[in-house]
Short mmCIF file of C-alpha atoms and ligand atoms in Angstrom, two decimals:
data_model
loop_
_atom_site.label_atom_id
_atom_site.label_comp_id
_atom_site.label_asym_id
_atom_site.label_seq_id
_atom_site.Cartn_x
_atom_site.Cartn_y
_atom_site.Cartn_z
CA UNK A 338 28.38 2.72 -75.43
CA UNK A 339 27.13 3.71 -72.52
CA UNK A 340 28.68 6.41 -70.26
CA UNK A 341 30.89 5.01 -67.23
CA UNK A 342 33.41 6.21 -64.67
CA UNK A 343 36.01 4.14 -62.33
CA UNK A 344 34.45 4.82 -59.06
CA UNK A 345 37.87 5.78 -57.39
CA UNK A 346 40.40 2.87 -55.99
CA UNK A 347 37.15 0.63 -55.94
CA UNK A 348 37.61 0.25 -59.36
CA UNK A 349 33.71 -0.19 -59.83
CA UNK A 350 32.91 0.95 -63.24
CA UNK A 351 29.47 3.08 -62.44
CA UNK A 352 27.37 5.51 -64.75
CA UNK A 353 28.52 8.94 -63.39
CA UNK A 354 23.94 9.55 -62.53
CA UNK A 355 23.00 7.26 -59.70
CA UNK A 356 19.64 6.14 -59.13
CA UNK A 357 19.11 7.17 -55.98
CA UNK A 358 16.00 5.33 -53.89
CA UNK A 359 15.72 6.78 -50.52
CA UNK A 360 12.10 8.63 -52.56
CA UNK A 361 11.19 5.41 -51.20
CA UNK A 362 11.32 6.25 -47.89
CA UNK A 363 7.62 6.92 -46.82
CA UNK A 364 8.74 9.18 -43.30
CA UNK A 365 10.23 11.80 -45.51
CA UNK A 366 8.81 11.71 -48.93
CA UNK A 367 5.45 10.75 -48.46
CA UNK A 368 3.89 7.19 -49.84
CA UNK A 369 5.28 7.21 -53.79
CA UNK A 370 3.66 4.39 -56.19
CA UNK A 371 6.10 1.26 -55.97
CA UNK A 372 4.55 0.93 -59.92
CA UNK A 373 6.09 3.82 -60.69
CA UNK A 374 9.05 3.22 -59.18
CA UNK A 375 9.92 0.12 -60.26
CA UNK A 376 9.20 1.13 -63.78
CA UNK A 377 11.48 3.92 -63.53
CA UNK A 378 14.85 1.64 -62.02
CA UNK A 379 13.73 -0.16 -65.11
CA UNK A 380 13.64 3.05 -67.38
CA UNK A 381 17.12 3.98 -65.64
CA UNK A 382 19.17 1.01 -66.71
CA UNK A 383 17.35 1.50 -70.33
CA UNK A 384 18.66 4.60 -70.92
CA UNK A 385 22.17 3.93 -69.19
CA UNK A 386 22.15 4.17 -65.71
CA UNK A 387 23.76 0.76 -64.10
CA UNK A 388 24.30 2.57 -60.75
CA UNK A 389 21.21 2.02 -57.92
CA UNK A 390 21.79 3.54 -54.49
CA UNK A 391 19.58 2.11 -51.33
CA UNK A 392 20.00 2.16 -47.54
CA UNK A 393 17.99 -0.80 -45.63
CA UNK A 394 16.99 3.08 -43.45
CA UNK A 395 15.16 4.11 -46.06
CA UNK A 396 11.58 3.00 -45.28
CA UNK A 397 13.03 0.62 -43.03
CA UNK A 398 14.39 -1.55 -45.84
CA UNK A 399 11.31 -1.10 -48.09
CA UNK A 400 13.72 0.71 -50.89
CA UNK A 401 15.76 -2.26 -50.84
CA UNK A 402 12.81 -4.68 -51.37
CA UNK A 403 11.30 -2.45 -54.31
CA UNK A 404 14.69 -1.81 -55.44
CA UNK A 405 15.53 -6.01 -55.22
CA UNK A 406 12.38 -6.26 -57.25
CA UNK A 407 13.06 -4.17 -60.16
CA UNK A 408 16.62 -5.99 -60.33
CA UNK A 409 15.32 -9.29 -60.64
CA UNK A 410 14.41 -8.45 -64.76
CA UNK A 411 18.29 -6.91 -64.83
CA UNK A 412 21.36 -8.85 -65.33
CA UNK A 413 22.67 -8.84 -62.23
CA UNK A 414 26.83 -8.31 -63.53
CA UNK A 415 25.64 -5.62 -65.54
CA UNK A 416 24.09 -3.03 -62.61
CA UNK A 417 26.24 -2.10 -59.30
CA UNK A 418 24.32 -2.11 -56.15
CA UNK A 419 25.55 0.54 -53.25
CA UNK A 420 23.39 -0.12 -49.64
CA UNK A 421 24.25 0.86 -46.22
CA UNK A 422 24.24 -0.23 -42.76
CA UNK A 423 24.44 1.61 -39.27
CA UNK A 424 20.91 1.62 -37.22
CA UNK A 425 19.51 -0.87 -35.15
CA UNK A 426 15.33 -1.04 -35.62
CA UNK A 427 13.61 -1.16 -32.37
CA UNK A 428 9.80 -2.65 -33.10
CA UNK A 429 8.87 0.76 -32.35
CA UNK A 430 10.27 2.15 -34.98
CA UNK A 431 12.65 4.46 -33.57
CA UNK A 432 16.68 3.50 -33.95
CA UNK A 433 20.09 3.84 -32.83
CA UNK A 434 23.22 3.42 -34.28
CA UNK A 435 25.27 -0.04 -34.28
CA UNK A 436 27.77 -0.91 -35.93
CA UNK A 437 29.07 -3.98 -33.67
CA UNK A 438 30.57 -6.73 -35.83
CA UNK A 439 27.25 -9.06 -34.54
CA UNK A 440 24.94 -6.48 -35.88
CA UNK A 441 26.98 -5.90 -39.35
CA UNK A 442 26.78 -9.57 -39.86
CA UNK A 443 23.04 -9.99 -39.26
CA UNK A 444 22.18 -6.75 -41.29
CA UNK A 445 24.13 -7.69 -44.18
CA UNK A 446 22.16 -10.94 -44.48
CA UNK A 447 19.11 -9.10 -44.50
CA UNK A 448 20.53 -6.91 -46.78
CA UNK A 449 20.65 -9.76 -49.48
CA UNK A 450 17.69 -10.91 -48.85
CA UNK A 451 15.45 -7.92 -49.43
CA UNK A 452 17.50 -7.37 -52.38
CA UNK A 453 17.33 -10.86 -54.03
CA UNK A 454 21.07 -11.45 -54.74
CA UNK A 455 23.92 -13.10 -54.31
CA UNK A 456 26.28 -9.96 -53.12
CA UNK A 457 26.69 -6.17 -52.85
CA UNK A 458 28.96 -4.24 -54.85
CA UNK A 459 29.70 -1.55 -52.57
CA UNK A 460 28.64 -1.79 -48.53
CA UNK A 461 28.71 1.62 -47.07
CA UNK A 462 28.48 2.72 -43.40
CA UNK A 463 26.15 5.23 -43.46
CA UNK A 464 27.38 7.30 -40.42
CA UNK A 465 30.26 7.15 -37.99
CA UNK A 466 29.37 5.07 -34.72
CA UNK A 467 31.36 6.49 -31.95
CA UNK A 468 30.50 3.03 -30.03
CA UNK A 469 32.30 0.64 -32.31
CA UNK A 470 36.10 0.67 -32.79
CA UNK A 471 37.32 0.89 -36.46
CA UNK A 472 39.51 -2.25 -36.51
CA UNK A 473 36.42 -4.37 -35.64
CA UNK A 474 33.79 -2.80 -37.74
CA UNK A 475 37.36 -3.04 -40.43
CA UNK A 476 37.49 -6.83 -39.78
CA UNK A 477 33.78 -7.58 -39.71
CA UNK A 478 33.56 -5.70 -43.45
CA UNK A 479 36.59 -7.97 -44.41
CA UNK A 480 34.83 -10.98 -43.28
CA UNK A 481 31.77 -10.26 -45.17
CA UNK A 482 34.01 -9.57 -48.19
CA UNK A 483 35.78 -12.77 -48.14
CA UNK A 484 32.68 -14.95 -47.93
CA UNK A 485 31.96 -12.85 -51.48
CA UNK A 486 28.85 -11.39 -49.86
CA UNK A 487 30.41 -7.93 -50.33
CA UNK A 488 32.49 -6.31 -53.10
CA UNK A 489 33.76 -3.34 -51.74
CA UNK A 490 33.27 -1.00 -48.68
CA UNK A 491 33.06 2.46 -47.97
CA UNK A 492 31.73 5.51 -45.92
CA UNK A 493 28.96 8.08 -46.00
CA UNK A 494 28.57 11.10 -43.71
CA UNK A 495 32.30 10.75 -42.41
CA UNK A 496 34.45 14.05 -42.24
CA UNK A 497 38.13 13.66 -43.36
CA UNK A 498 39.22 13.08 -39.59
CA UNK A 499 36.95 9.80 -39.29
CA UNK A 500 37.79 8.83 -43.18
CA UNK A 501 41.63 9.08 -42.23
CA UNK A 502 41.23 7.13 -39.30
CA UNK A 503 38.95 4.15 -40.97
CA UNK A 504 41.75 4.23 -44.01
CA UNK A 505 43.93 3.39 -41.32
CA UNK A 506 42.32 0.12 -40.72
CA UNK A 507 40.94 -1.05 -44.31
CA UNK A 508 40.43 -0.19 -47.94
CA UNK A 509 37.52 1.98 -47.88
CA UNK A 510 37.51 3.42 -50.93
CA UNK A 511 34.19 5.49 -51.74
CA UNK A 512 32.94 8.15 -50.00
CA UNK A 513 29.34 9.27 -50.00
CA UNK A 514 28.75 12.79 -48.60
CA UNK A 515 26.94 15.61 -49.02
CA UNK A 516 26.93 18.34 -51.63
CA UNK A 517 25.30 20.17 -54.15
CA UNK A 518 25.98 23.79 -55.45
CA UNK A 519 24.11 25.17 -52.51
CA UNK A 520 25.85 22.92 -50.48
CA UNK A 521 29.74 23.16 -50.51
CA UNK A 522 31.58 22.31 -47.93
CA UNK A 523 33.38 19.24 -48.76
CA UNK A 524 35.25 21.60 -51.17
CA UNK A 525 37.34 22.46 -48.32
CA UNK A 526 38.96 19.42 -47.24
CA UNK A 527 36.98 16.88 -47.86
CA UNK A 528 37.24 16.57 -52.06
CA UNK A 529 41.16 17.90 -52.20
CA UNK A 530 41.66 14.33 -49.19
CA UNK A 531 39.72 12.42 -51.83
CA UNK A 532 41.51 13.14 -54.99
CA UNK A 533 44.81 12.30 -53.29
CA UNK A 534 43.97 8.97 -52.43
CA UNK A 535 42.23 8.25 -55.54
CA UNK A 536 38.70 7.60 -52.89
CA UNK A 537 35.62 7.62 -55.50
CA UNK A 538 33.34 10.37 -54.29
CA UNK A 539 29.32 9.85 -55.29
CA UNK A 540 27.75 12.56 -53.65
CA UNK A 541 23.94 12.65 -52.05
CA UNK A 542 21.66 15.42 -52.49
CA UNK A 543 23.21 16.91 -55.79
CA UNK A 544 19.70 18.98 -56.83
CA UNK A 545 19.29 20.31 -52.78
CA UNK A 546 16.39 17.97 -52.42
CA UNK A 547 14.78 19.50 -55.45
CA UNK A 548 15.27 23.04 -55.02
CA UNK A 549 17.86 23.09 -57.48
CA UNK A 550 15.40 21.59 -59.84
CA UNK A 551 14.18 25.03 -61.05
CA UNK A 552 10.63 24.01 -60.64
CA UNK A 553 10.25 26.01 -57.70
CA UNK A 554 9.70 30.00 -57.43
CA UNK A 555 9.54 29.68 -53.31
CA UNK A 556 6.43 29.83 -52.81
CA UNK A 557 5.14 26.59 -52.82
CA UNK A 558 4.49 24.79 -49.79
CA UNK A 559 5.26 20.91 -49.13
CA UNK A 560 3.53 17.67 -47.20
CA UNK A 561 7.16 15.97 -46.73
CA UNK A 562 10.00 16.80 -44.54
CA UNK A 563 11.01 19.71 -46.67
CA UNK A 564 7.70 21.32 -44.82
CA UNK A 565 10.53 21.75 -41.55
CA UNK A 566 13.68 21.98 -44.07
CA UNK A 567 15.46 25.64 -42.98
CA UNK A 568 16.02 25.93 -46.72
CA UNK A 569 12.21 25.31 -47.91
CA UNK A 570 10.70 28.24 -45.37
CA UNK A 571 9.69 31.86 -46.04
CA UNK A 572 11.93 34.09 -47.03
CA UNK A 573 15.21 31.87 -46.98
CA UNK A 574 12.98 29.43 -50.02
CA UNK A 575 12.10 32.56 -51.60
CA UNK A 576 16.04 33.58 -51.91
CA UNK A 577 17.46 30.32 -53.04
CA UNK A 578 14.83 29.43 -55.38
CA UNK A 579 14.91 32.90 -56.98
CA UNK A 580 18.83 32.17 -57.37
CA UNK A 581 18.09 28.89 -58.78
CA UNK A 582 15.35 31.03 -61.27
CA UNK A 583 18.64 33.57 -62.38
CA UNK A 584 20.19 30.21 -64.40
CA UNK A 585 17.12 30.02 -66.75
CA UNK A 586 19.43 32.17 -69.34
CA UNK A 587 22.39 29.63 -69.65
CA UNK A 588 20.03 26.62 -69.36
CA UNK A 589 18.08 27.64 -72.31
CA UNK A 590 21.75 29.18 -74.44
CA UNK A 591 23.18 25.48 -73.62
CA UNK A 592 19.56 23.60 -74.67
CA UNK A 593 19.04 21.71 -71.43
CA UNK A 594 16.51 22.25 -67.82
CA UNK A 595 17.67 24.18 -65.23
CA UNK A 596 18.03 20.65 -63.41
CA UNK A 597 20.44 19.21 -66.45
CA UNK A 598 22.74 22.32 -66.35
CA UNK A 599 22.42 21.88 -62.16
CA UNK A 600 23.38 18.33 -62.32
CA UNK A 601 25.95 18.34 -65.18
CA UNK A 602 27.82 21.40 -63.45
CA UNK A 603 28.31 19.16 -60.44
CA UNK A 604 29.96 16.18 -62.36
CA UNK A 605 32.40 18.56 -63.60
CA UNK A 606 34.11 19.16 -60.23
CA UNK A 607 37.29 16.05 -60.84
CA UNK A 608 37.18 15.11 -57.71
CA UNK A 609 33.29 13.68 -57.98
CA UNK A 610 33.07 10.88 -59.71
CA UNK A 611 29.23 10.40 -59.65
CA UNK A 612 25.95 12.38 -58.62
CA UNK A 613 23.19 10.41 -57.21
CA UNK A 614 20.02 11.76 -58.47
CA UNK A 615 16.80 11.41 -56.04
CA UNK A 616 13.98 9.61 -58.39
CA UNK A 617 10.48 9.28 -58.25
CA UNK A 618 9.36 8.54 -61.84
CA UNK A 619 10.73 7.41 -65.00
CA UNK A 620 10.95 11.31 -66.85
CA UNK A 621 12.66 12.32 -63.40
CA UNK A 622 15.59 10.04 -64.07
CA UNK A 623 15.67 10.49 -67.98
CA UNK A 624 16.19 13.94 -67.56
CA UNK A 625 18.82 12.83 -65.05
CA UNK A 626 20.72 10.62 -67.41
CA UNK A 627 20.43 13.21 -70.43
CA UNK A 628 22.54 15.20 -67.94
CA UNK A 629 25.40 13.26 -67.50
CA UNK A 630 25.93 13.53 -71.37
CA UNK A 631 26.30 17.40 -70.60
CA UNK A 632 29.87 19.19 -71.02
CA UNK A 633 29.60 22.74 -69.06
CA UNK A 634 32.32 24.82 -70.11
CA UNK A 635 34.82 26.68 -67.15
CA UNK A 636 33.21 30.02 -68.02
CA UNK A 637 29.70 28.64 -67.92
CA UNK A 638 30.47 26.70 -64.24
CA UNK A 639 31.42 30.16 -62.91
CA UNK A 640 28.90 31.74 -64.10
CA UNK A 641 26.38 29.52 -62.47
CA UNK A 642 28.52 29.07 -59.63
CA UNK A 643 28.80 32.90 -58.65
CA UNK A 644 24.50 33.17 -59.25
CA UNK A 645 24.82 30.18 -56.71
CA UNK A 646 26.70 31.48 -54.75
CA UNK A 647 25.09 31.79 -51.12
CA UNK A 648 28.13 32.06 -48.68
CA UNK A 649 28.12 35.98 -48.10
CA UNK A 650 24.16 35.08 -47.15
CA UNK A 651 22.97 36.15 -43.39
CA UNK A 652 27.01 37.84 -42.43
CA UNK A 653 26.50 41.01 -41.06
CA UNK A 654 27.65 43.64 -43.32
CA UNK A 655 30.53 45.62 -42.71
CA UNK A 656 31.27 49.32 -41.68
CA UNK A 657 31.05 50.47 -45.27
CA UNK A 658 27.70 48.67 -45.06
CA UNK A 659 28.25 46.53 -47.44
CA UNK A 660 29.08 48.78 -50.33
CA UNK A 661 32.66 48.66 -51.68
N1 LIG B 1096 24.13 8.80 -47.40
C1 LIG B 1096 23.17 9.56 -46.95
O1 LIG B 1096 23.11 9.89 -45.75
C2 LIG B 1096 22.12 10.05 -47.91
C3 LIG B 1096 21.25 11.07 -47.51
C4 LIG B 1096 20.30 11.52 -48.43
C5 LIG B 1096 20.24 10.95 -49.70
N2 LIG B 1096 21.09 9.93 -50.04
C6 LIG B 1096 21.01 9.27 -51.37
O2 LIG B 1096 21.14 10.24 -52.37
C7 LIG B 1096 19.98 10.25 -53.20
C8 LIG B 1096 19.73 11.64 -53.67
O3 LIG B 1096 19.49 12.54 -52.60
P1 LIG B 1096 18.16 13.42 -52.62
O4 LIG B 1096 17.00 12.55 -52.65
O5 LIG B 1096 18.26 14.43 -51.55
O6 LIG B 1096 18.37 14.04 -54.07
P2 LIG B 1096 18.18 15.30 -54.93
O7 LIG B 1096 18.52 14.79 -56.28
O8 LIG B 1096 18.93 16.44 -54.36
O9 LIG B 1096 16.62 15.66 -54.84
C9 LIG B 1096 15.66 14.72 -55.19
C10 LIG B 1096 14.33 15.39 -55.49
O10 LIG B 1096 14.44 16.22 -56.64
C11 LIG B 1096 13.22 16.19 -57.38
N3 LIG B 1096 13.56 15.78 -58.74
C12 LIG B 1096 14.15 14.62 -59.12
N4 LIG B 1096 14.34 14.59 -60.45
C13 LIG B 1096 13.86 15.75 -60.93
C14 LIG B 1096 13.77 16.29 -62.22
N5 LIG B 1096 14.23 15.63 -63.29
N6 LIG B 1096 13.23 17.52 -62.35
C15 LIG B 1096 12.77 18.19 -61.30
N7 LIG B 1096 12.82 17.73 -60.02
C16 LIG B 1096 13.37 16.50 -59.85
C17 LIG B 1096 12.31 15.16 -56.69
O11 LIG B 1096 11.45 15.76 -55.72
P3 LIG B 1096 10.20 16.63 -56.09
O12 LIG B 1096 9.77 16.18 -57.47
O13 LIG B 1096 9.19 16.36 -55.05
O14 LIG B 1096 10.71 18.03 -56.03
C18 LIG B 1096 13.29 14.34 -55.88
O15 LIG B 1096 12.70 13.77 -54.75
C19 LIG B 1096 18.87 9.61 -52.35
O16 LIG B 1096 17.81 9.07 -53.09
C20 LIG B 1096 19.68 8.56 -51.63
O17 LIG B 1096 19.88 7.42 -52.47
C21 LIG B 1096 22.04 9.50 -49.17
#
């Protein structure tokens, strides 16, 4: 049997790996071979994966094109589809957000058309739009959900203020943020909000945009966005990938990559329900889903989570100059 979770109160039952597709986004990631891709959200649902993540912002709705592609050979009740709405696309190419109940309606419908089906299992809004109040944007999301073109809604990118407030109006029940063992803040209020009111939590970004991979020493140098990425320059890339290098020990003790032990230490947190996994070819996300069969013991998470740990990084030391 393949290995699912109960995304939260949505009920949605999801592989805890997402495929994630915004690799398909050519302004950040560079052109990737559509081939390969859609052989690879092939290869995912082969080797258990039934989650697929897309945004219509990632190439401009190109990852939900390639992504309504590959779905076509898949039976459709089988997978669960996540997308999100929020910009509006001016011809050239720049955006803003929008997320009036005209502009919901009219995305959603191009939503399902790029991706060849019938409805989405889980409409997100991918940011907070201080323009639009939440009881409209809450009875447009409704609307779409009674004419069955959605499943279920949810937020990305909200802090537990704005996720509050949109409970308030409607069931949103998932939350996609940000966080990976580099990256964790949602620890703090976010997660503890979550687990009370049962929201499922996939997160984005689980491997730090590869750096967690353990592929890199920090010295390599890139030709997409993570050429301007704080966390891919000089000394500061050095640092975190050397960390990243310091888990080679456990990873080899426990049999798996660097990037397995990465990934399967961040499913163990309770309160996340499911990683979503950046992919660009079919070994990238059969690695992934290898992962997700992973149990990392409490002594081995704090193990890798102190060698991770990168919060005492750039304070100024203290009178005693930093030795206790
Ligand atoms: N809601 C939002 O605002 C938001 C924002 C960002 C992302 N997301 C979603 O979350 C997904 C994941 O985020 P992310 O792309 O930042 O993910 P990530 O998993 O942190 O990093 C992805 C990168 O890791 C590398 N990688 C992937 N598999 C690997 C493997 N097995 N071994 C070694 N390296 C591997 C690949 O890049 P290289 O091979 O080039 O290193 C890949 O592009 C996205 O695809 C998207 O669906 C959502």
């Amino acid at each position: 049997m393949p290995e699912r979770v109960i995304l939260g109160a949505s009920g949605l039952s999801v592989s805890p790996v997402s495929f994630g597709t915004w690799q398909l986004s050519p302004r950040f990631w560079g052109e990737q071979s559509k081939t390969t891709l859609l052989k690879a959200m092939r290869t995912a649902y082969d080797s258990g994966i039934n989650f697929y993540d897309t945004a219509e912002a990632y190439g401009d709705g190109y990852a939900e094109e390639v992504l309504g592609e590959a779905i076509q050979a898949l039976p459709r009740d089988e997978i669960v589809i996540a997308t999100k709405v929020f910009n509006h696309f001016n011809p050239d190419r720049t955006r803003y957000p929008d997320l009036s109940p005209a502009h919901i309606l009219e995305r959603c419908d191009l939503s399902l058309k790029r991706l060849k089906t019938g409805y989405i299992d889980l409409y997100l809004l991918h940011f907070y739009d201080q323009l639009t109040r939440l009881a409209e944007i809450t009875e447009t999301l409704e609307n779409l959900r009674s004419q069955g073109k959605i499943r279920h809604y949810g937020v990305s990118n909200f802090n537990v203020e704005q996720l509050r407030a949109a409970r308030h109006f409607g069931n949103y029940t998932v939350l996609q943020p940000p966080y990976s063992l580099f990256n964790t803040q949602i620890e703090a209020e976010i997660l503890p909000y979550c687990q009370a009111q049962n929201i499922g939590v996939m997160v984005y970004s689980p491997m730090h945009k590869g750096l967690l991979s353990g592929k890199y020493s920090g010295s390599e140098s890139f030709s997409d966005f993570r050429a301007f990425h704080p966390d891919f320059q000089s000394d500061r890339f050095k640092l975190l990938a050397g960390k990243v290098q310091q888990l080679k020990p456990l990873a080899e003790a426990a049999g798996v990559s660097i990037y397995q032990l990465v990934l399967a230490a961040t499913l163990a947190h309770p309160s996340i329900h499911v990683a979503i996994a950046g992919i660009k070819t079919g070994a990238q996300i059969i690695e992934a889903t290898a992962a997700m069969r992973l149990v990392i013991d409490r002594k081995t998470y704090w193990t890798i989570r102190k060698i991770l740990d990168i919060s005492e990084q750039g304070k100024p030391k203290d009178a005693s100059g930093g030795v206790k």
